CSV table of C-alpha atoms and ligand atoms in Angstrom, one decimal:
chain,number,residue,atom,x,y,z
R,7,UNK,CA,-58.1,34.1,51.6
R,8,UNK,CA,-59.2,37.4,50.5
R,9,UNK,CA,-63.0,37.0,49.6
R,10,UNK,CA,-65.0,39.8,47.6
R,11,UNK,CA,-68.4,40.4,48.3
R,12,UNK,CA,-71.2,42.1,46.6
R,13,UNK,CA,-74.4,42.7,48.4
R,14,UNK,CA,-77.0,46.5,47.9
R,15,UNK,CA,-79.6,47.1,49.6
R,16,UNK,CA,-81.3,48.0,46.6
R,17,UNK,CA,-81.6,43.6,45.5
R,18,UNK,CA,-84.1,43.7,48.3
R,19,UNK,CA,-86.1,46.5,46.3
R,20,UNK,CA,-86.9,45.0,43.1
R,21,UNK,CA,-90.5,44.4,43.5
R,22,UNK,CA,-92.2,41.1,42.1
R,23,UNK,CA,-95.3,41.9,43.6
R,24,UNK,CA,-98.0,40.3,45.3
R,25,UNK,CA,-98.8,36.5,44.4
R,26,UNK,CA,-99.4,33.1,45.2
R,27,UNK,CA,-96.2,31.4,44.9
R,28,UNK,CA,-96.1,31.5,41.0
R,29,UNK,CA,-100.1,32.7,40.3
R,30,UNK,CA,-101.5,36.2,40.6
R,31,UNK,CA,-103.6,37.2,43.3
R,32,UNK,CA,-107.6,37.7,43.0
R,33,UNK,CA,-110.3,35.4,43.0
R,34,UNK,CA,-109.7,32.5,45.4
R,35,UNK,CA,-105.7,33.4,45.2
R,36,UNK,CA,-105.0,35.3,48.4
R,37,UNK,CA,-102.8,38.1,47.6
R,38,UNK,CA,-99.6,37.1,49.3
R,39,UNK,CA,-96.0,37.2,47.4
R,40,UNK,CA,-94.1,35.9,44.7
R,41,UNK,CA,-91.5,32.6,45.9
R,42,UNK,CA,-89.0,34.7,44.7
R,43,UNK,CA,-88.9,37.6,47.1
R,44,UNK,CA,-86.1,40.0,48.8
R,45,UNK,CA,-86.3,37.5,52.3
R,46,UNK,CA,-84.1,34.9,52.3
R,47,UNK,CA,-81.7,37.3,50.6
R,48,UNK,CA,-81.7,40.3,53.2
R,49,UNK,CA,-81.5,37.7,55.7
R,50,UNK,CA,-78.6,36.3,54.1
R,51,UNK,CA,-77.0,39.7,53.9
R,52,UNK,CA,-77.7,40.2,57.7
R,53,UNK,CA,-76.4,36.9,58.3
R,54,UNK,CA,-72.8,38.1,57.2
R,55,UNK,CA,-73.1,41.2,59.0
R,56,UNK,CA,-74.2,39.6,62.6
R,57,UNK,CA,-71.8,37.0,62.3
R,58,UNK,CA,-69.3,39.3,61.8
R,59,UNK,CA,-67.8,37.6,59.1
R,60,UNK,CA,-68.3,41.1,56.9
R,61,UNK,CA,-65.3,42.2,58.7
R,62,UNK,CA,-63.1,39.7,57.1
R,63,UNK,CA,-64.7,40.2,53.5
R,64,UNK,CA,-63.5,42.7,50.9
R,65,UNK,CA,-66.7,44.8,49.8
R,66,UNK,CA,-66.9,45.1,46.4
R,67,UNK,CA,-69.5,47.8,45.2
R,68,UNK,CA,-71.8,46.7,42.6
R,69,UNK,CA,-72.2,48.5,39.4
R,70,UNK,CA,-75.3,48.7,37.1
R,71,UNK,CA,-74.5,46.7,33.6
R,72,UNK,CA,-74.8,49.0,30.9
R,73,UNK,CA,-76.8,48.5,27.5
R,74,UNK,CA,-73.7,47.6,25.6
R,75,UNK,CA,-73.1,45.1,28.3
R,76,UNK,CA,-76.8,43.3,28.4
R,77,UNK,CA,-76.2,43.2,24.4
R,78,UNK,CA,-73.7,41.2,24.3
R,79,UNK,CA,-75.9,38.2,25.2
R,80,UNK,CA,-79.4,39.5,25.3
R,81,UNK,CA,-81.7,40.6,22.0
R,82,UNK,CA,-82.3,44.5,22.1
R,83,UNK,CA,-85.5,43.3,21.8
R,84,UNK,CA,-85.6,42.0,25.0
R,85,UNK,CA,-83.5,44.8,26.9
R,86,UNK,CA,-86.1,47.4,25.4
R,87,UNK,CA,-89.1,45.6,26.4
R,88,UNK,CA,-88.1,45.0,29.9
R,89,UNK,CA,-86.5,48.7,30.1
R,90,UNK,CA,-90.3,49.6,29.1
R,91,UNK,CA,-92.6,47.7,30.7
R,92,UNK,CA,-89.8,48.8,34.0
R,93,UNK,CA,-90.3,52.8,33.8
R,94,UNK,CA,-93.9,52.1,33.6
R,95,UNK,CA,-95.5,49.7,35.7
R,96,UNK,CA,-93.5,46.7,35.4
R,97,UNK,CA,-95.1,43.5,33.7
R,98,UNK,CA,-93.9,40.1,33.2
R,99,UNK,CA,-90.1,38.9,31.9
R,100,UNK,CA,-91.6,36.3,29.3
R,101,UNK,CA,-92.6,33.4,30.2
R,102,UNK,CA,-95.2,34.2,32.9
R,103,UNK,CA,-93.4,33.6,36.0
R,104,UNK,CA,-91.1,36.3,35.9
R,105,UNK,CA,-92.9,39.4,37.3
R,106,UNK,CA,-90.9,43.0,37.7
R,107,UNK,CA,-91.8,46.3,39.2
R,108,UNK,CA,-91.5,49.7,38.5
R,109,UNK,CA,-87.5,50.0,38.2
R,110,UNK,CA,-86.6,46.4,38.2
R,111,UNK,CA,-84.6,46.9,34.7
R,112,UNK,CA,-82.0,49.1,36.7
R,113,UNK,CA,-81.9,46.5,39.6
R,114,UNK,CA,-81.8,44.1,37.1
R,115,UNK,CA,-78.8,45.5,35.3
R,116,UNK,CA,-77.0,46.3,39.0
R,117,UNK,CA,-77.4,42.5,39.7
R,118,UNK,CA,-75.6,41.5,36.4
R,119,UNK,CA,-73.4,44.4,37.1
R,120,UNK,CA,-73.1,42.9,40.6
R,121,UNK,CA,-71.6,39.5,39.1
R,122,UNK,CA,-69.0,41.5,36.8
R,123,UNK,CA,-68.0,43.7,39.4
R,124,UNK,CA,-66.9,40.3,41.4
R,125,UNK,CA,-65.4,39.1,38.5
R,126,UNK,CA,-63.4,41.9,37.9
R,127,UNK,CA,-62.0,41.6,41.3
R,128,UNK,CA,-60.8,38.2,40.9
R,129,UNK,CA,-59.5,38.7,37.6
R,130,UNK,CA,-57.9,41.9,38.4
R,131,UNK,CA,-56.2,39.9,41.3
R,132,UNK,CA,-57.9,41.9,44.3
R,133,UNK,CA,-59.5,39.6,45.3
R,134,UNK,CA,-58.8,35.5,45.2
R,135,UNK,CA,-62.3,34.5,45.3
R,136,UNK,CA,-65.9,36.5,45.5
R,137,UNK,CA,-69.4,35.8,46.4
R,138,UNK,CA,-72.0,38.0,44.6
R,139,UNK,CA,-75.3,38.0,46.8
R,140,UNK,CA,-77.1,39.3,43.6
R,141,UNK,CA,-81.0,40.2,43.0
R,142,UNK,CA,-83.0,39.0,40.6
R,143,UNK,CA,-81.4,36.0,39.9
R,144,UNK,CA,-79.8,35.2,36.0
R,145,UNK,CA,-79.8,31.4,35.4
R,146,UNK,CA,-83.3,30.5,33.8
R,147,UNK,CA,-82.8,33.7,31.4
R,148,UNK,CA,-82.6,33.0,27.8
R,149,UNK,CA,-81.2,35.3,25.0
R,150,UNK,CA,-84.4,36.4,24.1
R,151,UNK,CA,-86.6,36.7,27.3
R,152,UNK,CA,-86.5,36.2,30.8
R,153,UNK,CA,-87.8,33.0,32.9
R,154,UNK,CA,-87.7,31.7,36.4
R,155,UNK,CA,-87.9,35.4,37.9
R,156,UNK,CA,-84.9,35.6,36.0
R,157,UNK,CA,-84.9,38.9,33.9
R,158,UNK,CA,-80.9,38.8,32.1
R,159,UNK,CA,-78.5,36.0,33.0
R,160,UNK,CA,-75.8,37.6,35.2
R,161,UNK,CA,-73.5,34.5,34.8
R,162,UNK,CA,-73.3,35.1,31.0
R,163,UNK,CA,-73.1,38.6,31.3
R,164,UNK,CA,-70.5,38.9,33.3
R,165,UNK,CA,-68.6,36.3,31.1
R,166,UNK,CA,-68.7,38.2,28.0
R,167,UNK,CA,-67.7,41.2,29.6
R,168,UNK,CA,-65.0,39.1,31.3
R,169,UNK,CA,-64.3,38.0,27.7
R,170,UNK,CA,-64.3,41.4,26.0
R,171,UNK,CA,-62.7,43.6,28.9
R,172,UNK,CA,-60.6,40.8,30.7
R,173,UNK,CA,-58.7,38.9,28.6
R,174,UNK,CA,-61.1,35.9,29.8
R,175,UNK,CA,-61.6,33.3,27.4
R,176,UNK,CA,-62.6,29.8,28.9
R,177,UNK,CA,-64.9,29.8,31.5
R,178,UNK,CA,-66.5,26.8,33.7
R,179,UNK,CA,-70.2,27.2,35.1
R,180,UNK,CA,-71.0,24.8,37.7
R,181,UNK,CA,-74.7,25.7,38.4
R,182,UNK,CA,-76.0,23.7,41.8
R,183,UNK,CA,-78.8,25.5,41.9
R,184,UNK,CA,-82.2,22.5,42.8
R,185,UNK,CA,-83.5,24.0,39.2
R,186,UNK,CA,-82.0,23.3,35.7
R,187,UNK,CA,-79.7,25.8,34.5
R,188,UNK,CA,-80.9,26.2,30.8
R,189,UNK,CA,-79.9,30.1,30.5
R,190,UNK,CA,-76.4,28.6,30.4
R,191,UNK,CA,-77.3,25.8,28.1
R,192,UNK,CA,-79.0,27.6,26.2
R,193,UNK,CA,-76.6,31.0,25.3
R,194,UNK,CA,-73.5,29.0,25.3
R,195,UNK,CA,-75.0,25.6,23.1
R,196,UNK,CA,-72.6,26.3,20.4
R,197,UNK,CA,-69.6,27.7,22.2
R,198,UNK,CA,-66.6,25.0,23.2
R,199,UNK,CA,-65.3,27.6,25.4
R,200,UNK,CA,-67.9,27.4,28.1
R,201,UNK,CA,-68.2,24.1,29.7
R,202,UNK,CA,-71.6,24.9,31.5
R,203,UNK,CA,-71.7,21.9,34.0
R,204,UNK,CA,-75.7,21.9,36.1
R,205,UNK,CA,-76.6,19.7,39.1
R,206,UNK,CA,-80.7,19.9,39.2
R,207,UNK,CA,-83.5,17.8,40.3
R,208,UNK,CA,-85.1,16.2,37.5
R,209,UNK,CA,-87.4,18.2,35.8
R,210,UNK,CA,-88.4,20.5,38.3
R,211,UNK,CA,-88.1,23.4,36.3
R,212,UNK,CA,-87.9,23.8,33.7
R,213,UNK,CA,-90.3,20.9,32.5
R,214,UNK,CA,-88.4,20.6,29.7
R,215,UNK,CA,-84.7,20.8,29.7
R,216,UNK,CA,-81.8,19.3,31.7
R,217,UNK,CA,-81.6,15.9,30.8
R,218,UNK,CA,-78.3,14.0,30.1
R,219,UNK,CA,-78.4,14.0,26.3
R,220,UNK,CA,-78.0,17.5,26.2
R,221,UNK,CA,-74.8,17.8,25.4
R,222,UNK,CA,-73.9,20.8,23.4
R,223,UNK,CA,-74.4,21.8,20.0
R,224,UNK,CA,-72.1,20.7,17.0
R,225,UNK,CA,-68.5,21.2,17.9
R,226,UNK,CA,-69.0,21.9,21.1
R,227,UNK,CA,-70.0,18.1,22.0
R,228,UNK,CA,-69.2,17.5,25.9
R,229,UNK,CA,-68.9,21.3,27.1
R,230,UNK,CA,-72.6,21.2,28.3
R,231,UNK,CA,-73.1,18.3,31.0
R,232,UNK,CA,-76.1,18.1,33.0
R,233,UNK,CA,-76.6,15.7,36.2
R,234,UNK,CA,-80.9,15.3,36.7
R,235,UNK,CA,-80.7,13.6,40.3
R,236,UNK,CA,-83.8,12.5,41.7
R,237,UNK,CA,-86.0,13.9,44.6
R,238,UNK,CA,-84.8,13.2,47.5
R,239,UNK,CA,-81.0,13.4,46.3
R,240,UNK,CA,-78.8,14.8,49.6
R,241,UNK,CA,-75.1,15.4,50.1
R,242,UNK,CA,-74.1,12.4,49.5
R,243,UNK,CA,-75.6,12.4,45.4
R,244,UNK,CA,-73.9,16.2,45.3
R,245,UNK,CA,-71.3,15.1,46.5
R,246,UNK,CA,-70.7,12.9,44.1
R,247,UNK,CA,-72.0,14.8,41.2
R,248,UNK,CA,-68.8,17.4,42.1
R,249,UNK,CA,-66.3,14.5,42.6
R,250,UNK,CA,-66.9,12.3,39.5
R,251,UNK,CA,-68.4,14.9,37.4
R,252,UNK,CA,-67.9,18.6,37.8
R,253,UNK,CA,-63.7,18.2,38.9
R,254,UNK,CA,-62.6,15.8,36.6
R,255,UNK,CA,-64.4,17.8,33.8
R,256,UNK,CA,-62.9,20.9,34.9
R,257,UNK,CA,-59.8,19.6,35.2
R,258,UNK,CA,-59.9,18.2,31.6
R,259,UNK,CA,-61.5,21.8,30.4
R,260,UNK,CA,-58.6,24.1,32.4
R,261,UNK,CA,-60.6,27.1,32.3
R,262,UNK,CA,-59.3,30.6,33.0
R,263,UNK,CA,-61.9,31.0,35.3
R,264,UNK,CA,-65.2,28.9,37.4
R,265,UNK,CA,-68.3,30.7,38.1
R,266,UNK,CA,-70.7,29.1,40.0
R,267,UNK,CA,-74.5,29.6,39.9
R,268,UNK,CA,-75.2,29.1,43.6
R,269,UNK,CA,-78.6,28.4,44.5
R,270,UNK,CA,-79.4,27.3,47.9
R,271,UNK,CA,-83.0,25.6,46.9
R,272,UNK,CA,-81.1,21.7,47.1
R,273,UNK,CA,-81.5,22.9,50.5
R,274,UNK,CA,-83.7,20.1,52.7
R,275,UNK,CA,-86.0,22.9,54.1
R,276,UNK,CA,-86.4,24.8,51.1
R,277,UNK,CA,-90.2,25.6,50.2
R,278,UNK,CA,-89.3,24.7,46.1
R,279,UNK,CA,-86.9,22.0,46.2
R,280,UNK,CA,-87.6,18.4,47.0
R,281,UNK,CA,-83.6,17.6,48.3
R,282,UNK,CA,-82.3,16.9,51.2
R,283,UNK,CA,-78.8,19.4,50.9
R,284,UNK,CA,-77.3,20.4,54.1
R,285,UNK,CA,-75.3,23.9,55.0
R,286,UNK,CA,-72.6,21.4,55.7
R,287,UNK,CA,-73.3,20.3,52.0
R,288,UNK,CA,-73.2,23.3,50.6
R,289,UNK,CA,-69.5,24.0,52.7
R,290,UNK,CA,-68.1,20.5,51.1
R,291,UNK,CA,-69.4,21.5,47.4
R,292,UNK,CA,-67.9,24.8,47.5
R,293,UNK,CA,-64.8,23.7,48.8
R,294,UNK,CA,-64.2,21.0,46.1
R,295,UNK,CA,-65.0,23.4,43.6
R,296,UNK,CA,-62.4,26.0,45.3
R,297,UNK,CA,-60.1,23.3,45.0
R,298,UNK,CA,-60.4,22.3,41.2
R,299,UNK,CA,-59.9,26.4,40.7
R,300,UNK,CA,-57.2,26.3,43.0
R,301,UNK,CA,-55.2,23.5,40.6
R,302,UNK,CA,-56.7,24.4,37.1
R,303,UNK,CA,-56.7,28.6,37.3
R,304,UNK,CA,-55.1,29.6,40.4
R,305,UNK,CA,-58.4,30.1,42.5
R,306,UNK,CA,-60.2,32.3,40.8
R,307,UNK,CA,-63.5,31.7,41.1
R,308,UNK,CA,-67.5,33.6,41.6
R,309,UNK,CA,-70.4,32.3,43.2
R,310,UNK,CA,-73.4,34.3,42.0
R,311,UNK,CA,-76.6,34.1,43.5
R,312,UNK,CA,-80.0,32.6,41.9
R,313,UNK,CA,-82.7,30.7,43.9
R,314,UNK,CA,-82.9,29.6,47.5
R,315,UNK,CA,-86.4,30.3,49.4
R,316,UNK,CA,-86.2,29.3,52.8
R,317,UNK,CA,-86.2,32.6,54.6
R,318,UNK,CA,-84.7,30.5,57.7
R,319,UNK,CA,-82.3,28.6,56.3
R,320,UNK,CA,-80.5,30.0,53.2
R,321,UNK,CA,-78.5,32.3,55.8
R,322,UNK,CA,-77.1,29.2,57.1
R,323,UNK,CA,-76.2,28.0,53.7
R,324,UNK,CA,-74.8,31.0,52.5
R,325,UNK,CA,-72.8,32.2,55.7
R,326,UNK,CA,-71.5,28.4,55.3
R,327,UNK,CA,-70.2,29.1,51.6
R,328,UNK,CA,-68.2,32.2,52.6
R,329,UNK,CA,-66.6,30.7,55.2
R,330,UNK,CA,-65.4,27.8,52.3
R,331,UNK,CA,-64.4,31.0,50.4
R,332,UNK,CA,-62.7,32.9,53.3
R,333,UNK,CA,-61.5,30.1,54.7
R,334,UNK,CA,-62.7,31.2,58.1
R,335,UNK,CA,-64.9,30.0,61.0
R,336,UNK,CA,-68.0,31.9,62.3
R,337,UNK,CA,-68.7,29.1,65.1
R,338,UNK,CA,-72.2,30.2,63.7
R,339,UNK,CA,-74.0,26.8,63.9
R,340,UNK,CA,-77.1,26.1,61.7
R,341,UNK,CA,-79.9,25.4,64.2
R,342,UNK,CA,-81.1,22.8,61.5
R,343,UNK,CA,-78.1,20.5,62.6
R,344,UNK,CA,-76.1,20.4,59.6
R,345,UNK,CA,-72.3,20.8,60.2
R,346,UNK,CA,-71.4,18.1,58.2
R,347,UNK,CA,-69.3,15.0,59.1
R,348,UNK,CA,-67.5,12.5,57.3
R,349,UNK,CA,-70.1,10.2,56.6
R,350,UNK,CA,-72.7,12.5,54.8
R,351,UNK,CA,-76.1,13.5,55.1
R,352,UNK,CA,-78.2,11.0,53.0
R,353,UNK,CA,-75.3,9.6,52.2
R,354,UNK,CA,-75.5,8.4,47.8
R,355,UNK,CA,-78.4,6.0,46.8
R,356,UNK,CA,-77.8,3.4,43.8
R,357,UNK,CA,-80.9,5.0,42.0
R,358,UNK,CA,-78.8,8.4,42.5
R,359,UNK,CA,-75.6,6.6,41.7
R,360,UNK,CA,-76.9,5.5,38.1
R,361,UNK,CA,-77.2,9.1,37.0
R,362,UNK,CA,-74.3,9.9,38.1
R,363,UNK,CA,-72.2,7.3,36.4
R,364,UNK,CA,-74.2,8.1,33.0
R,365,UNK,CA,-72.8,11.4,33.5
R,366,UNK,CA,-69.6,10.5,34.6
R,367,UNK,CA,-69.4,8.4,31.4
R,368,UNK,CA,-70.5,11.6,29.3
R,369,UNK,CA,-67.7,14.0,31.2
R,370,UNK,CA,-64.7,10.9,30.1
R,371,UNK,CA,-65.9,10.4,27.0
R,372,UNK,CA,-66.3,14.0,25.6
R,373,UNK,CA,-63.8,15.6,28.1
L,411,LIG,O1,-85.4,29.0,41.9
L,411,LIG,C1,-85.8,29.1,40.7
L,411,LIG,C2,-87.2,29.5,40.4
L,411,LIG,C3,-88.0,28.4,40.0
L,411,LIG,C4,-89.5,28.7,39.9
L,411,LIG,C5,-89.9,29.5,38.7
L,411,LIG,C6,-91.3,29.1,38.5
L,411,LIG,C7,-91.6,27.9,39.2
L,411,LIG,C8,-90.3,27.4,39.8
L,411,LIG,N1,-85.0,28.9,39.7
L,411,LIG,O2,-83.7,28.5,40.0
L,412,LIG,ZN1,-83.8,27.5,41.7
């Protein structure tokens, strides 16, 4: 299959500063650096270049998001404040764990632009499939402010350009990503057009959000479905998430397009997560989803990059998602022993199993 990809070196230039974890430095907080940081990313990006599997990917060149496009989900409020704080010294996104640099509003608006330029590709039939290895990430991002080290929400972004420019007009999420994808719940409550599907751990982050009976706003009951597994959760509860929740809702929704928000934290090394996800996992999810876009919208489909912070391991994961989307072998093995086999990692626990079937019951119902 012909698979896009959108990487720039500039991603690994947006600056979030020196940190501890999710505190600023001073006092007893050893400067170090924000979770979030260009790492597991470049090494991602160098991943696909060593492996060689660049060569059998179509580049597609990322373009900065312009105002009008930021606009048409975000609150000029919000765009001028982090355009700003950006030409200055950079500041925080809004809710105090999304620090920027200097110039992070252009990076920012070249990683949405990064999603839509994939999207394009697909839609525009140049490519089948794309993988946007994007900078800051989009998924916690709300209308109105950033979150997460999220500063805009490239998912939606690229949607309502999709929508406007594209001819787009239904549009699955599936967001694996370990954390709760409430930008998407959020910006698309009301909307029975965007079936926003998230796999998270239980109230990780955000505190607040992700919990089963969130289900979408008045007449758009059922198009927002999210599956809290527990700690612990491995390929096995994933798995089953994407079998008996994310295809069969797909299938009922018949998008025009899926976008995934791809997040590599489930990943059983990762420093934020508490799952036990294997590159093998990773592999089996995005190849179920490719197949529910092959049968309901001809295989188009974008992953677009949010969280992942294992500097070692997320270049496993990710090389082992392209070659899903390329439908090509590396013979790159993961030196954390993850090609997957039939019986899976961790395989499904009945404690995982009950949330599942509650959502599962949710998807039938309101599908
Ligand atoms: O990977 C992420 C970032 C989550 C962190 C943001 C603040 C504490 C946890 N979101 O998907
Ligand atoms: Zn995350």
């Amino acid at each position: 299959r012909r698979t896009g990809y959108v990487w720039h070196e500039r991603y690994a230039w947006h600056d979030t500063g020196t940190a501890v974890g999710v505190a600023p430095s001073g006092g007893f907080n050893q400067p170090h650096q924000a979770f979030e940081s260009p790492e597991s990313k470049s090494r991602m990006a160098g991943l696909v270049e060593v492996s060689g599997l660049i060569d059998a990917l179509v580049r597609v060149p990322a373009v900065e998001a312009s105002d009008t496009d930021l606009l048409r989900v975000h609150t000029p409020e919000h765009v001028e404040r982090i355009r700003e704080l950006s030409a200055d010294r950079g500041g925080d996104a809004g809710d105090g764990y999304t620090p920027f640099g200097r110039g992070s509003f252009e990076i920012a608006k070249l990683a949405a632009g990064g999603t839509m330029a994939a999207v394009a590709a697909v839609m525009r039939g140049e490519v089948d499939n794309a993988y946007a290895l994007v900078r800051p990430p989009g998924h916690h991002a709300r209308r109105e402010m950033g979150m997460g080290y999220c500063l805009f929400s490239n998912v939606c972004v690229a949607i309502e350009y999709a929508r406007a420019e594209l001819g787009v007009r239904r549009v699955a999420i599936v967001d694996y990503d370990v954390h709760h994808g409430n930008g998407a719940q959020q910006i698309y409550w009301d909307d029975p057009d965007v079936l926003a599907i998230s796999i998270h751990q239980d109230r990780l982050f955000p505190q607040d959000t992700g919990s089963l009976d969130e289900i979408g706003g008045p007449g758009a009951e059922g198009r927002n479905i999210n599956i809290p597994l527990p700690a612990g959760s491995g390929n096995g509860a994933y798995l089953a998430a994407i079998d008996r929740v994310a295809v069969p809702a797909i299938r009922a929704f018949a998008p025009d397009l899926v976008i995934v928000s791809s997040g590599f934290d489930p990943s059983a090394v990762d420093p934020l997560g508490c799952m036990t996800v294997t590159s093998g996992g990773f592999k089996a999810m995005a190849e179920r989803i490719l197949g529910i876009a092959e049968e309901a919208c001809g295989g188009r489909v974008v992953f677009s990059h949010e969280g992942g912070y294992s500097p070692v391991h997320v270049p496993f994961c990710g090389l082992a998602v392209l070659e899903a989307l390329s439908g090509r072998e590396t013979g790159v093995e993961d030196p954390f022993g993850a090609s997957f086999d039939a019986s899976p990692a961790h395989p499904l626990q009945p404690w995982q199993d009950e949330i599942v079937a509650q959502a599962e019951a949710i998807a039938e119902r309101l599908g």
